[in-house]
Amino acid sequence: MESFESDDGHVIIRLDRGDMVLESIAQACEDHDVDTGTVVTGIGTVSNLNIHYVDRTNLPDDQVDRNVDLELERAWEVTDINGVIADGEPHLHVTAFDGERTVGGHLEAGCEVNVLGEVTIRKLSGLSLERRPGERNVSRLVRR
């Protein structure tokens, strides 16, 4: 992984074969002091895709009971990664295609780059956000 920062607050991340997607994005946030920002685009390929999604409308209080975790082995073409970074922590979603189906959900750790990846972060100045538990233990963005 290598990352580059522009004068106007954009961070471009190059992900190489074997890099871990979410972990590399988190490292780039630390390296470039991204406290509050957005992942505005992300593309690439992964050799496995780890995501979760919510499959119900009646949310139990325990997050474990409301999430469906998918650990999908094989090559995936990542068509988009986006989300918000608050208090230096990325909360990202991903859409990917394996040649037969398209899936999407919350990006989890452990997704290994297959060929390449490219991610753009936009640092935001004058705004400081964090996530706090809200109703039904759902994480909410709030000013810090």
PDB file of C-alpha atoms in Angstrom:
ATOM      1  CA  MET A   1       0.000   0.000   0.000  1.00  0.00           C
ATOM      2  CA  GLU A   2       1.129   3.468  -0.782  1.00  0.00           C
ATOM      3  CA  SER A   3      -0.779   6.690  -0.219  1.00  0.00           C
ATOM      4  CA  PHE A   4      -0.439  10.194  -1.592  1.00  0.00           C
ATOM      5  CA  GLU A   5      -1.932  13.485  -0.343  1.00  0.00           C
ATOM      6  CA  SER A   6      -2.842  16.487  -2.478  1.00  0.00           C
ATOM      7  CA  ASP A   7      -2.686  20.110  -1.391  1.00  0.00           C
ATOM      8  CA  ASP A   8      -6.502  20.297  -1.256  1.00  0.00           C
ATOM      9  CA  GLY A   9      -7.017  17.437   1.217  1.00  0.00           C
ATOM     10  CA  HIS A  10      -7.490  14.380  -0.978  1.00  0.00           C
ATOM     11  CA  VAL A  11      -5.663  11.166  -0.128  1.00  0.00           C
ATOM     12  CA  ILE A  12      -5.216   8.598  -2.891  1.00  0.00           C
ATOM     13  CA  ILE A  13      -4.405   5.047  -1.791  1.00  0.00           C
ATOM     14  CA  ARG A  14      -2.822   2.490  -4.085  1.00  0.00           C
ATOM     15  CA  LEU A  15      -3.502  -1.067  -2.921  1.00  0.00           C
ATOM     16  CA  ASP A  16      -1.257  -3.821  -4.237  1.00  0.00           C
ATOM     17  CA  ARG A  17      -1.758  -7.585  -4.426  1.00  0.00           C
ATOM     18  CA  GLY A  18      -1.874  -9.016  -0.907  1.00  0.00           C
ATOM     19  CA  ASP A  19      -2.806  -5.743   0.842  1.00  0.00           C
ATOM     20  CA  MET A  20      -5.829  -5.778   3.104  1.00  0.00           C
ATOM     21  CA  VAL A  21      -8.450  -3.257   1.990  1.00  0.00           C
ATOM     22  CA  LEU A  22     -10.072  -1.941   5.185  1.00  0.00           C
ATOM     23  CA  GLU A  23      -6.883  -2.230   7.200  1.00  0.00           C
ATOM     24  CA  SER A  24      -4.943  -0.240   4.562  1.00  0.00           C
ATOM     25  CA  ILE A  25      -7.606   2.478   4.452  1.00  0.00           C
ATOM     26  CA  ALA A  26      -7.468   2.753   8.253  1.00  0.00           C
ATOM     27  CA  GLN A  27      -3.663   2.976   8.088  1.00  0.00           C
ATOM     28  CA  ALA A  28      -3.839   5.734   5.460  1.00  0.00           C
ATOM     29  CA  CYS A  29      -6.262   7.646   7.710  1.00  0.00           C
ATOM     30  CA  GLU A  30      -3.697   7.438  10.503  1.00  0.00           C
ATOM     31  CA  ASP A  31      -0.754   8.308   8.233  1.00  0.00           C
ATOM     32  CA  HIS A  32      -2.491  11.400   6.819  1.00  0.00           C
ATOM     33  CA  ASP A  33      -4.276  12.539  10.008  1.00  0.00           C
ATOM     34  CA  VAL A  34      -7.773  12.006   8.610  1.00  0.00           C
ATOM     35  CA  ASP A  35     -10.069  12.620  11.576  1.00  0.00           C
ATOM     36  CA  THR A  36     -13.288  13.401   9.677  1.00  0.00           C
ATOM     37  CA  GLY A  37     -13.677  12.646   5.993  1.00  0.00           C
ATOM     38  CA  THR A  38     -15.325  10.624   3.296  1.00  0.00           C
ATOM     39  CA  VAL A  39     -14.256   7.771   1.078  1.00  0.00           C
ATOM     40  CA  VAL A  40     -15.556   9.144  -2.194  1.00  0.00           C
ATOM     41  CA  THR A  41     -14.522   6.295  -4.460  1.00  0.00           C
ATOM     42  CA  GLY A  42     -12.888   2.918  -4.343  1.00  0.00           C
ATOM     43  CA  ILE A  43     -12.351   0.254  -6.995  1.00  0.00           C
ATOM     44  CA  GLY A  44     -10.264  -2.874  -7.443  1.00  0.00           C
ATOM     45  CA  THR A  45     -10.290  -6.613  -7.069  1.00  0.00           C
ATOM     46  CA  VAL A  46     -10.194  -8.864  -4.017  1.00  0.00           C
ATOM     47  CA  SER A  47      -9.575 -12.578  -3.634  1.00  0.00           C
ATOM     48  CA  ASN A  48     -12.137 -12.826  -0.835  1.00  0.00           C
ATOM     49  CA  LEU A  49     -14.943 -10.553   0.263  1.00  0.00           C
ATOM     50  CA  ASN A  50     -16.004 -10.135   3.888  1.00  0.00           C
ATOM     51  CA  ILE A  51     -19.173  -8.100   4.433  1.00  0.00           C
ATOM     52  CA  HIS A  52     -22.203  -7.923   6.653  1.00  0.00           C
ATOM     53  CA  TYR A  53     -25.669  -6.548   6.084  1.00  0.00           C
ATOM     54  CA  VAL A  54     -28.890  -6.123   8.063  1.00  0.00           C
ATOM     55  CA  ASP A  55     -31.669  -8.436   6.864  1.00  0.00           C
ATOM     56  CA  ARG A  56     -34.581  -7.345   9.059  1.00  0.00           C
ATOM     57  CA  THR A  57     -36.716  -4.374   9.942  1.00  0.00           C
ATOM     58  CA  ASN A  58     -37.449  -5.340  13.561  1.00  0.00           C
ATOM     59  CA  LEU A  59     -34.016  -4.636  15.022  1.00  0.00           C
ATOM     60  CA  PRO A  60     -32.991  -6.575  18.105  1.00  0.00           C
ATOM     61  CA  ASP A  61     -30.836  -4.641  20.577  1.00  0.00           C
ATOM     62  CA  ASP A  62     -27.860  -6.974  20.063  1.00  0.00           C
ATOM     63  CA  GLN A  63     -26.087  -6.248  16.772  1.00  0.00           C
ATOM     64  CA  VAL A  64     -24.958  -9.872  16.463  1.00  0.00           C
ATOM     65  CA  ASP A  65     -28.604 -10.932  16.130  1.00  0.00           C
ATOM     66  CA  ARG A  66     -29.380  -8.512  13.296  1.00  0.00           C
ATOM     67  CA  ASN A  67     -26.368  -8.855  10.992  1.00  0.00           C
ATOM     68  CA  VAL A  68     -25.789 -11.454   8.307  1.00  0.00           C
ATOM     69  CA  ASP A  69     -22.067 -12.074   7.887  1.00  0.00           C
ATOM     70  CA  LEU A  70     -20.748 -13.231   4.519  1.00  0.00           C
ATOM     71  CA  GLU A  71     -17.218 -14.531   3.922  1.00  0.00           C
ATOM     72  CA  LEU A  72     -17.085 -15.087   0.180  1.00  0.00           C
ATOM     73  CA  GLU A  73     -14.058 -16.832  -1.319  1.00  0.00           C
ATOM     74  CA  ARG A  74     -13.124 -16.286  -4.982  1.00  0.00           C
ATOM     75  CA  ALA A  75     -12.222 -13.299  -7.138  1.00  0.00           C
ATOM     76  CA  TRP A  76     -14.476 -10.245  -6.789  1.00  0.00           C
ATOM     77  CA  GLU A  77     -14.472  -7.092  -8.902  1.00  0.00           C
ATOM     78  CA  VAL A  78     -15.044  -4.192  -6.524  1.00  0.00           C
ATOM     79  CA  THR A  79     -17.123  -1.557  -8.303  1.00  0.00           C
ATOM     80  CA  ASP A  80     -17.470   0.873  -5.408  1.00  0.00           C
ATOM     81  CA  ILE A  81     -16.321   1.573  -1.865  1.00  0.00           C
ATOM     82  CA  ASN A  82     -17.698   4.617  -0.074  1.00  0.00           C
ATOM     83  CA  GLY A  83     -18.560   5.892   3.368  1.00  0.00           C
ATOM     84  CA  VAL A  84     -17.734   8.264   6.196  1.00  0.00           C
ATOM     85  CA  ILE A  85     -14.675   8.516   8.404  1.00  0.00           C
ATOM     86  CA  ALA A  86     -15.450   9.815  11.906  1.00  0.00           C
ATOM     87  CA  ASP A  87     -12.912  10.122  14.721  1.00  0.00           C
ATOM     88  CA  GLY A  88     -10.415   8.473  12.363  1.00  0.00           C
ATOM     89  CA  GLU A  89     -12.549   5.320  11.980  1.00  0.00           C
ATOM     90  CA  PRO A  90     -13.845   4.363   8.509  1.00  0.00           C
ATOM     91  CA  HIS A  91     -17.447   3.103   8.186  1.00  0.00           C
ATOM     92  CA  LEU A  92     -17.539   1.832   4.620  1.00  0.00           C
ATOM     93  CA  HIS A  93     -19.829  -0.031   2.268  1.00  0.00           C
ATOM     94  CA  VAL A  94     -18.819  -1.995  -0.787  1.00  0.00           C
ATOM     95  CA  THR A  95     -20.418  -3.311  -3.966  1.00  0.00           C
ATOM     96  CA  ALA A  96     -18.749  -6.176  -5.827  1.00  0.00           C
ATOM     97  CA  PHE A  97     -19.378  -8.640  -8.676  1.00  0.00           C
ATOM     98  CA  ASP A  98     -17.964 -12.169  -9.073  1.00  0.00           C
ATOM     99  CA  GLY A  99     -19.130 -12.867 -12.626  1.00  0.00           C
ATOM    100  CA  GLU A 100     -22.406 -14.371 -11.458  1.00  0.00           C
ATOM    101  CA  ARG A 101     -23.839 -12.108  -8.779  1.00  0.00           C
ATOM    102  CA  THR A 102     -23.530  -8.669  -7.293  1.00  0.00           C
ATOM    103  CA  VAL A 103     -23.435  -8.212  -3.534  1.00  0.00           C
ATOM    104  CA  GLY A 104     -23.121  -5.236  -1.263  1.00  0.00           C
ATOM    105  CA  GLY A 105     -22.835  -4.464   2.397  1.00  0.00           C
ATOM    106  CA  HIS A 106     -20.652  -3.166   5.190  1.00  0.00           C
ATOM    107  CA  LEU A 107     -16.964  -3.740   4.394  1.00  0.00           C
ATOM    108  CA  GLU A 108     -15.259  -5.917   6.997  1.00  0.00           C
ATOM    109  CA  ALA A 109     -11.606  -6.632   7.738  1.00  0.00           C
ATOM    110  CA  GLY A 110      -9.781  -9.427   5.966  1.00  0.00           C
ATOM    111  CA  CYS A 111     -10.489  -8.582   2.294  1.00  0.00           C
ATOM    112  CA  GLU A 112      -7.237  -9.240   0.440  1.00  0.00           C
ATOM    113  CA  VAL A 113      -6.416  -7.377  -2.763  1.00  0.00           C
ATOM    114  CA  ASN A 114      -6.199  -9.738  -5.726  1.00  0.00           C
ATOM    115  CA  VAL A 115      -4.796  -7.500  -8.474  1.00  0.00           C
ATOM    116  CA  LEU A 116      -5.078  -3.842  -7.444  1.00  0.00           C
ATOM    117  CA  GLY A 117      -7.123  -1.289  -5.593  1.00  0.00           C
ATOM    118  CA  GLU A 118      -7.508   2.477  -5.692  1.00  0.00           C
ATOM    119  CA  VAL A 119      -9.300   4.505  -3.033  1.00  0.00           C
ATOM    120  CA  THR A 120      -9.844   8.250  -2.689  1.00  0.00           C
ATOM    121  CA  ILE A 121     -10.409   9.900   0.699  1.00  0.00           C
ATOM    122  CA  ARG A 122     -11.527  13.505   1.085  1.00  0.00           C
ATOM    123  CA  LYS A 123     -10.436  15.062   4.377  1.00  0.00           C
ATOM    124  CA  LEU A 124     -13.007  17.491   5.828  1.00  0.00           C
ATOM    125  CA  SER A 125     -11.885  20.535   7.762  1.00  0.00           C
ATOM    126  CA  GLY A 126     -14.003  22.523  10.180  1.00  0.00           C
ATOM    127  CA  LEU A 127     -16.044  19.457  11.165  1.00  0.00           C
ATOM    128  CA  SER A 128     -15.309  16.877  13.842  1.00  0.00           C
ATOM    129  CA  LEU A 129     -17.578  13.817  14.030  1.00  0.00           C
ATOM    130  CA  GLU A 130     -17.743  10.629  16.058  1.00  0.00           C
ATOM    131  CA  ARG A 131     -20.133   7.696  16.358  1.00  0.00           C
ATOM    132  CA  ARG A 132     -22.151   7.031  19.502  1.00  0.00           C
ATOM    133  CA  PRO A 133     -24.711   4.354  20.237  1.00  0.00           C
ATOM    134  CA  GLY A 134     -28.271   5.518  19.611  1.00  0.00           C
ATOM    135  CA  GLU A 135     -31.667   3.859  19.769  1.00  0.00           C
ATOM    136  CA  ARG A 136     -31.473   0.051  19.542  1.00  0.00           C
ATOM    137  CA  ASN A 137     -27.684   0.355  19.828  1.00  0.00           C
ATOM    138  CA  VAL A 138     -27.452   1.748  16.287  1.00  0.00           C
ATOM    139  CA  SER A 139     -24.335   3.818  15.775  1.00  0.00           C
ATOM    140  CA  ARG A 140     -25.113   7.504  15.044  1.00  0.00           C
ATOM    141  CA  LEU A 141     -22.912  10.299  13.782  1.00  0.00           C
ATOM    142  CA  VAL A 142     -22.702  13.245  16.175  1.00  0.00           C
ATOM    143  CA  ARG A 143     -20.557  16.359  16.442  1.00  0.00           C
ATOM    144  CA  ARG A 144     -17.592  15.984  18.738  1.00  0.00           C
TER     145      ARG A 144
END
